CSV table of C-alpha atoms in Angstrom, one decimal:
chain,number,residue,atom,x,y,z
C,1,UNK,CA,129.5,133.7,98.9
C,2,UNK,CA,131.5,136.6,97.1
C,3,UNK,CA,129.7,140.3,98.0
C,4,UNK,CA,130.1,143.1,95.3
C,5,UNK,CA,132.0,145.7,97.3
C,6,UNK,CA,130.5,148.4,94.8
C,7,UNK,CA,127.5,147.0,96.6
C,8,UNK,CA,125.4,149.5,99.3
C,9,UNK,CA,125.9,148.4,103.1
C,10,UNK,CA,122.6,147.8,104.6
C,11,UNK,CA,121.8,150.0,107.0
C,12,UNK,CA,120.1,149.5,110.3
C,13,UNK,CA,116.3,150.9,108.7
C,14,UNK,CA,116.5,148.1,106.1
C,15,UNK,CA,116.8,145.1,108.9
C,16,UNK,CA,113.7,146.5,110.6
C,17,UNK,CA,112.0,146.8,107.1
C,18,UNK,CA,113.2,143.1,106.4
C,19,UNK,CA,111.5,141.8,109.8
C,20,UNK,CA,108.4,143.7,109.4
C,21,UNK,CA,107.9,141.8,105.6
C,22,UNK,CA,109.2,138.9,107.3
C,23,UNK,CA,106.2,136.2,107.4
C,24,UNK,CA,108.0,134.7,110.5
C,25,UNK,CA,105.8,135.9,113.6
C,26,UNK,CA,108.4,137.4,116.1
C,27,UNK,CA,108.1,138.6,119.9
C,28,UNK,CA,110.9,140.2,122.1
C,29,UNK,CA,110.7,139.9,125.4
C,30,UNK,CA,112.7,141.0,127.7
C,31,UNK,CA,115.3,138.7,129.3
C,32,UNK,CA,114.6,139.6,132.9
C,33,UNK,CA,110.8,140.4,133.3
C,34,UNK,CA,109.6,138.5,130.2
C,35,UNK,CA,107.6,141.4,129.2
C,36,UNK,CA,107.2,141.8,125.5
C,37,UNK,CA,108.9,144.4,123.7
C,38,UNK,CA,107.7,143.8,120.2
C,39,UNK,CA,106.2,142.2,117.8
C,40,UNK,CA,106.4,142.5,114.0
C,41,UNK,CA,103.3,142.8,112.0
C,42,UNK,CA,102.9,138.9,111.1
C,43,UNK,CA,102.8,137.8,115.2
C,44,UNK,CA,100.2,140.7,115.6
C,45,UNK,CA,98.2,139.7,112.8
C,46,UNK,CA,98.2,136.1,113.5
C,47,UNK,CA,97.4,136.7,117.5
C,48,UNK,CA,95.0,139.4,116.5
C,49,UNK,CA,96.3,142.3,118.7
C,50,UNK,CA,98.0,145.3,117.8
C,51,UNK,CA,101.4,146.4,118.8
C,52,UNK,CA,100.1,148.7,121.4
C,53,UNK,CA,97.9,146.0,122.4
C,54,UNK,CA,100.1,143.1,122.5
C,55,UNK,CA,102.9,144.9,124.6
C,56,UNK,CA,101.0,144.8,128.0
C,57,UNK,CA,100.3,140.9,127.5
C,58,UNK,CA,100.9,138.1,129.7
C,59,UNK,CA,101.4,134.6,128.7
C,60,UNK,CA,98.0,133.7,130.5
C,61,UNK,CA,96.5,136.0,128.0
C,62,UNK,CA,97.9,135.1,124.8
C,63,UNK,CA,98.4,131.4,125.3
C,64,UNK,CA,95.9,128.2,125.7
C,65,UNK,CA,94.0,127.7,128.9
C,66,UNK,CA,95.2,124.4,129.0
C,67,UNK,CA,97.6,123.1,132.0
C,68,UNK,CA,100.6,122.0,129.5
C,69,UNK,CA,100.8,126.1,128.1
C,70,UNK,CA,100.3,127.6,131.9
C,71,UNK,CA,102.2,131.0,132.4
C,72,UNK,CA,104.8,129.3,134.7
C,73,UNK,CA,106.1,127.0,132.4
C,74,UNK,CA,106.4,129.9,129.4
C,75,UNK,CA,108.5,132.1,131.9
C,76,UNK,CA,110.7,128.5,132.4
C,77,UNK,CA,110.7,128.0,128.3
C,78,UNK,CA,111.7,131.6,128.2
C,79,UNK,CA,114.2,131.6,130.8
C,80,UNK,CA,115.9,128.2,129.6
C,81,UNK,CA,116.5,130.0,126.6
C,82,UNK,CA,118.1,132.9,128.5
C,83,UNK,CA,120.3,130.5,130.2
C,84,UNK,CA,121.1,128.2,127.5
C,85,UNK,CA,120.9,130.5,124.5
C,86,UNK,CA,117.9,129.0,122.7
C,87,UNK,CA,115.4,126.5,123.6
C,88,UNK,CA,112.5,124.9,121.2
C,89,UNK,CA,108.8,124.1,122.2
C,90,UNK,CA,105.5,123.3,120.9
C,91,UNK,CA,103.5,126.1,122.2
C,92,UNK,CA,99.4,126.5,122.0
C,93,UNK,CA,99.4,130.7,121.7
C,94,UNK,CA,95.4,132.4,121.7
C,95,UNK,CA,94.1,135.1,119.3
C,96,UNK,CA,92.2,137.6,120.1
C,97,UNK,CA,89.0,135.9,119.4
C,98,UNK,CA,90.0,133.1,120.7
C,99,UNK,CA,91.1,130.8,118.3
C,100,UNK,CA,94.0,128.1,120.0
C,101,UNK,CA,96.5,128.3,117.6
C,102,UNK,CA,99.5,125.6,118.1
C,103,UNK,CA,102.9,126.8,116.7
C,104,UNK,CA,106.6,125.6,116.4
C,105,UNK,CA,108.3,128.2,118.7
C,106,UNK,CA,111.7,128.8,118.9
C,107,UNK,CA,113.4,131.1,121.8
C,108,UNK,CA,116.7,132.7,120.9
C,109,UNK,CA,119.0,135.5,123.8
C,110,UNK,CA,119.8,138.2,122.0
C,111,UNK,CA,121.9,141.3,122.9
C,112,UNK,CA,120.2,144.3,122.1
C,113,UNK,CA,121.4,147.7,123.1
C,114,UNK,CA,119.3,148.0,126.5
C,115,UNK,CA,120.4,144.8,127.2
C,116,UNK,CA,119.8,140.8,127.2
C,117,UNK,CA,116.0,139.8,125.4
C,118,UNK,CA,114.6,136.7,123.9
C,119,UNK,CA,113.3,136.6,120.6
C,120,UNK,CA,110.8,133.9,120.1
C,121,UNK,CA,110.0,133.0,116.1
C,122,UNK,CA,106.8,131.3,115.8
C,123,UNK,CA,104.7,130.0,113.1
C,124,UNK,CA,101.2,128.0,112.7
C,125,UNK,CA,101.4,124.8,112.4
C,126,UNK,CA,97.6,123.8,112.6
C,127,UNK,CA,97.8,123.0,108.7
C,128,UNK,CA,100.7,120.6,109.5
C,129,UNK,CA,99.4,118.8,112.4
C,130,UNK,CA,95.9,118.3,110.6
C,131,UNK,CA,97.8,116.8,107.6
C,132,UNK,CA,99.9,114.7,109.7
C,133,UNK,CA,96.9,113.1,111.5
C,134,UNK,CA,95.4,112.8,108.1
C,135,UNK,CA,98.7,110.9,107.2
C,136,UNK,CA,98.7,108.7,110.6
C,137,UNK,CA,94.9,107.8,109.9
C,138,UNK,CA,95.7,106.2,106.6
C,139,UNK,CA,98.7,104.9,107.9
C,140,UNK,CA,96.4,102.8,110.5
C,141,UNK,CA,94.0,101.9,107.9
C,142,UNK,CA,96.7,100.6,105.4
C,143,UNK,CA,98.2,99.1,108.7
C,144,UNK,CA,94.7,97.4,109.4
C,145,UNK,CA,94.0,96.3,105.4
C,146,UNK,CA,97.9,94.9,105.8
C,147,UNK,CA,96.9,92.8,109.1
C,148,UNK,CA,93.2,91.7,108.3
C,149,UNK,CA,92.3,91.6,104.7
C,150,UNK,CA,92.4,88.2,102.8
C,151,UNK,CA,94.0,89.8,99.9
C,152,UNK,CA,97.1,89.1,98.6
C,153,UNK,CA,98.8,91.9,97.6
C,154,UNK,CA,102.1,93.0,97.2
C,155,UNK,CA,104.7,96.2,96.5
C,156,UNK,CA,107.6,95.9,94.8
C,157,UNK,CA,110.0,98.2,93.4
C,158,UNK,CA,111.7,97.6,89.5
C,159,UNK,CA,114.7,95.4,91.3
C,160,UNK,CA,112.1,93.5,92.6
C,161,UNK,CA,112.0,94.0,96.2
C,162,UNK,CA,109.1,93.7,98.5
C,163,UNK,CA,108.5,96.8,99.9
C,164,UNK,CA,105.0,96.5,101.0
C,165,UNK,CA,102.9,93.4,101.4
C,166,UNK,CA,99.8,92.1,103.4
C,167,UNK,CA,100.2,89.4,105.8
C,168,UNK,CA,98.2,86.9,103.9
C,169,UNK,CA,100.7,87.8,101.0
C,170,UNK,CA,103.7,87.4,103.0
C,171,UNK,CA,102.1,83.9,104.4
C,172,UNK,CA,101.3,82.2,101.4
C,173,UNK,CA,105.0,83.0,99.7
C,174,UNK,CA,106.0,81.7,103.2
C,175,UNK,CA,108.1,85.2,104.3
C,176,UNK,CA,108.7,86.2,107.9
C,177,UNK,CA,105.9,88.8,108.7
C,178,UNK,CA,108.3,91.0,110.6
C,179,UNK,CA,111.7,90.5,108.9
C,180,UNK,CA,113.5,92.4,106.6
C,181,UNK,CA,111.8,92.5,103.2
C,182,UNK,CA,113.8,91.0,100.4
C,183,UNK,CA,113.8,90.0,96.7
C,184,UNK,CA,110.3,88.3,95.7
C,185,UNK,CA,112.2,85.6,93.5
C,186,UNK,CA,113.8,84.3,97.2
C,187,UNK,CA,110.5,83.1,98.4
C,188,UNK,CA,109.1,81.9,94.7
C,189,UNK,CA,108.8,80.8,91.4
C,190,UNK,CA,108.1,83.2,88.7
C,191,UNK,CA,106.4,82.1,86.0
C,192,UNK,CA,104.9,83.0,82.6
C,193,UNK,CA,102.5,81.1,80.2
C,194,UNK,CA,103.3,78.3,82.5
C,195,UNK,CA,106.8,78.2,82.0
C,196,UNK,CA,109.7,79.5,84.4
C,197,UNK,CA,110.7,83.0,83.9
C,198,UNK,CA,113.0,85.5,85.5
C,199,UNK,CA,111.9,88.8,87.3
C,200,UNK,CA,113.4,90.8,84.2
C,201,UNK,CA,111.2,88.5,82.1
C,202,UNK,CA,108.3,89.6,84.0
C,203,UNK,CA,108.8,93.0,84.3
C,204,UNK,CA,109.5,93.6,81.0
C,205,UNK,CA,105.8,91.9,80.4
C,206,UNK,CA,104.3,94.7,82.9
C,207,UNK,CA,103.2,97.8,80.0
C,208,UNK,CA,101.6,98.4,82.1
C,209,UNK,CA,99.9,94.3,83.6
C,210,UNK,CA,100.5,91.3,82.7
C,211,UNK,CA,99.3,87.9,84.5
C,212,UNK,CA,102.0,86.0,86.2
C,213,UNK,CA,102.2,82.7,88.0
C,214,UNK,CA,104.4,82.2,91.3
C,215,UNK,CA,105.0,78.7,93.6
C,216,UNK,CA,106.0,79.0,96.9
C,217,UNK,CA,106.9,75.4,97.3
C,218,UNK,CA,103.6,73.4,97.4
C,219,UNK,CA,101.5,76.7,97.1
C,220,UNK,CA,100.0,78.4,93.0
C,221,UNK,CA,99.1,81.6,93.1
C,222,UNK,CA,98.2,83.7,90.0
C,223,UNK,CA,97.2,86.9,89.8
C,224,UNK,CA,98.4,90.4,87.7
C,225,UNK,CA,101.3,92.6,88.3
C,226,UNK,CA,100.1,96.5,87.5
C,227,UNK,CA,103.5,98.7,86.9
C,228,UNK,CA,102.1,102.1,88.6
C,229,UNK,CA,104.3,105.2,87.2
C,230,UNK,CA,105.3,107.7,90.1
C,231,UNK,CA,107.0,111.3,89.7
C,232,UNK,CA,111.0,110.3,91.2
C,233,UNK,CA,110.7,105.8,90.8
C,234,UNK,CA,108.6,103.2,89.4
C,235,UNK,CA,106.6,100.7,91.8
C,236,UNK,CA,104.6,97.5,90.6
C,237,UNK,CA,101.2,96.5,92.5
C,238,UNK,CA,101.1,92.7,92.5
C,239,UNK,CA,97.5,91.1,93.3
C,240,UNK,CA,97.3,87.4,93.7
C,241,UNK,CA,94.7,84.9,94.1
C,242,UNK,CA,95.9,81.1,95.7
C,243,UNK,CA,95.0,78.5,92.6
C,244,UNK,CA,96.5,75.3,94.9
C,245,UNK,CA,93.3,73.6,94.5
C,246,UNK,CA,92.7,74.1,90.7
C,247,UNK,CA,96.3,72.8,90.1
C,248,UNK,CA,96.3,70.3,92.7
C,249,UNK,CA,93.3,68.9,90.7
C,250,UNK,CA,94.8,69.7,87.3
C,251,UNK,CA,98.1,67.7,88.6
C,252,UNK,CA,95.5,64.7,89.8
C,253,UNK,CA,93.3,64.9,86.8
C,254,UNK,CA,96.4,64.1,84.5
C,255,UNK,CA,98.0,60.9,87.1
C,256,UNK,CA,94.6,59.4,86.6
C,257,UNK,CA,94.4,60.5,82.5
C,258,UNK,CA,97.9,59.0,82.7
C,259,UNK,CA,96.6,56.0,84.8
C,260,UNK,CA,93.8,55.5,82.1
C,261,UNK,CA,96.0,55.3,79.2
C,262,UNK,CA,98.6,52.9,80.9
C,263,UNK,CA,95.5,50.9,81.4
C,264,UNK,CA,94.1,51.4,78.1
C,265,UNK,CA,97.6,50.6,76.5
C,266,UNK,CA,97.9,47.2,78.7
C,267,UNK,CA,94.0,45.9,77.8
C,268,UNK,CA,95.1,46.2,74.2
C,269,UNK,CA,98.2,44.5,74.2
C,270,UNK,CA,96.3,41.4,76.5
C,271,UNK,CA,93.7,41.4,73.5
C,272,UNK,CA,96.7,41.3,70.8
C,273,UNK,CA,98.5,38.8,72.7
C,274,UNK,CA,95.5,36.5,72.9
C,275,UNK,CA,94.7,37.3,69.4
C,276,UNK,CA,98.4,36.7,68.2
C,277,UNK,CA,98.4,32.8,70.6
C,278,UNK,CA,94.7,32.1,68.9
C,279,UNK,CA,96.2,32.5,65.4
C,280,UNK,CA,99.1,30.5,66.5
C,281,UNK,CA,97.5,28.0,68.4
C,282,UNK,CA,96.1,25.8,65.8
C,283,UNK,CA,98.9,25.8,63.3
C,284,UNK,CA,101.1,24.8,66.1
C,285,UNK,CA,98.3,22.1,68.1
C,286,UNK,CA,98.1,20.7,65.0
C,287,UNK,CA,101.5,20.0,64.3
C,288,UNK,CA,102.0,18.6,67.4
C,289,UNK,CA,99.6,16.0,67.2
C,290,UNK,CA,100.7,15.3,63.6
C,291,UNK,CA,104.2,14.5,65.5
C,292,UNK,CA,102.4,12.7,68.3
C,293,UNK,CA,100.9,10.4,65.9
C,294,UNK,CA,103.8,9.7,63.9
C,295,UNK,CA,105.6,8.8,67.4
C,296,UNK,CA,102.8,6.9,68.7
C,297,UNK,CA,102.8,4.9,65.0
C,298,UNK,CA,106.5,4.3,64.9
C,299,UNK,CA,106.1,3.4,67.9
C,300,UNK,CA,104.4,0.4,67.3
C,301,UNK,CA,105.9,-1.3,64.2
C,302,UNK,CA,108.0,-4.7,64.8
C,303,UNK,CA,111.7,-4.0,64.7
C,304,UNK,CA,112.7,-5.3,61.2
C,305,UNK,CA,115.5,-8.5,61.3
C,306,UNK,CA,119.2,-8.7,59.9
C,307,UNK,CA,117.6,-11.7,58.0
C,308,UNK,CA,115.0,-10.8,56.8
C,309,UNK,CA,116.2,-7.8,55.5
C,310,UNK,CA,119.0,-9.6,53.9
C,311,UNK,CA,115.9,-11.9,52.0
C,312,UNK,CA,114.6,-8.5,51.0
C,313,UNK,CA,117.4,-7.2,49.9
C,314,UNK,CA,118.8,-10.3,47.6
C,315,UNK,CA,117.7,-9.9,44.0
C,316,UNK,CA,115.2,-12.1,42.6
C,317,UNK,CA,116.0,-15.1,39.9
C,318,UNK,CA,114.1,-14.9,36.8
């Protein structure tokens, strides 16, 4: 950082000005007898006392009755910092009326020109520590929904990557439960209208749901994937229902449709192949007893002499 030198020096009046508008609460205490010093106006009016008031304090009357914030182990926290330069602690101070009020406390040494001191900077943190309970409630109930609910849902971000996903989910794709979460499309199937598609087909679909199929080797499910618009990245809610049944009796319904027409197709050509020998038959019967008779006839005429066949043959006088 460049300063302007046609800029003024700050002077020692404006650093005390800048710590009394300073919203950081801030106590001196002194390095040796851990008595306070000071306090700026933010650490008076969050512990309720006024300067005059607050210098004369102990730890035991500014701090929670509890065992963890007891007066010895402020005057260790306070002489750690002495010996160590600065040392950090989660300390319960009390107001005036009494109000516990748990802060992030920071104690820094400090020279100052009667000698070593500790500055501790404070500030509430009841706001934080409500919201992060908040946060670790739902955490546990999402955690809870994850483990126990028969729904299967899933997470995924636009490369498709599971990020999130119920148990059930993760057990009917057939993923570990407690491994690393990877690519949907590694576990199953994509498809669309009933025909394979990739996850770019699907997403692309997604404006903002669209139904999609997936098998996980002998498992259908089908269900709707949501795309669900965020501030900084885009994440898609997949909800899924398991359809093995329906197409394991769709699939059955059409061997036995396909069984019925092979037997369909078979009856018929019996019934043309009788009707086809039937027409046949006769024509054919017939001729062969035509030919049996002839052989049976020939069969029985004398056997004609050389003779006798000469006689025959020799022409007649007139």
């Amino acid at each position: 950082m460049r300063v302007d030198p046609r800029a003024p020096e700050l002077v020692a009046a404006d650093f005390v000005a800048m710590m009394n508008a300073s919203r950081m609460c801030v106590l001196i205490h002194d390095a040796a007898t851990k008595d306070i010093l000071w306090a700026n106006p933010a650490a008076c009016e969050l512990l309720e006392f006024g300067l005059s008031e607050i210098r004369p304090l102990k730890a035991d009357h500014m701090s929670s009755s509890a065992q963890q914030y007891d007066r010895v182990i402020g005057r260790a926290w306070l002489q750690d910092a002495v010996e160590k330069g600065a040392s950090r602690i989660e300390w319960h101070y009390r107001s005036k009326s009494g109000r516990v009020i748990p802060t992030d406390a920071l104690a820094v040494r400090v020279e100052l020109a009667q000698g070593p001191a500790v500055m501790v900077q404070f500030r509430d943190i009841e706001r934080e520590q409500r919201v992060e309970r908040e946060l670790r409630l739902t955490t546990s109930y999402v955690d809870a929904l994850a483990h126990y609910t028969s729904t299967l849902a899933l997470m995924l971000d636009e490369t498709g990557t599971i990020r999130f996903a119920t148990d059930t989910a993760l057990t009917a794709i057939g993923a570990p439960v407690d491994g690393p979460m990877r690519p949907l499309t590694a576990f199953a199937r994509l498809r669309l209208d009933g025909r394979d598609a990739s996850w770019a087909d699907v997403l692309a679909r997604a404006t903002p749901v669209t139904p999609v199929q997936l098998e996980a080797g002998r498992v259908w499910l089908e269900g709707s994937l949501e795309r669900l618009r965020e501030e900084d990245a885009t994440a898609l809610l997949m909800i899924l229902h398991d359809v093995s049944d329906r197409v394991q009796d769709q699939v059955r319904r059409a061997r036995e449709l396909h069984r019925e027409n092979y037997l369909a197709r078979y009856n018929a050509m019996g019934d043309m192949a009788m009707a086809i020998a039937h027409e046949l038959g006769q024509p054919l019967a017939a001729a062969a007893n035509f030919l049996a008779g002839v052989h049976t006839r020939a069969a029985r005429l004398p056997e004609a002499s050389p003779a006798r066949s000469a006689r025959s043959n020799a022409p007649r006088r007139s």
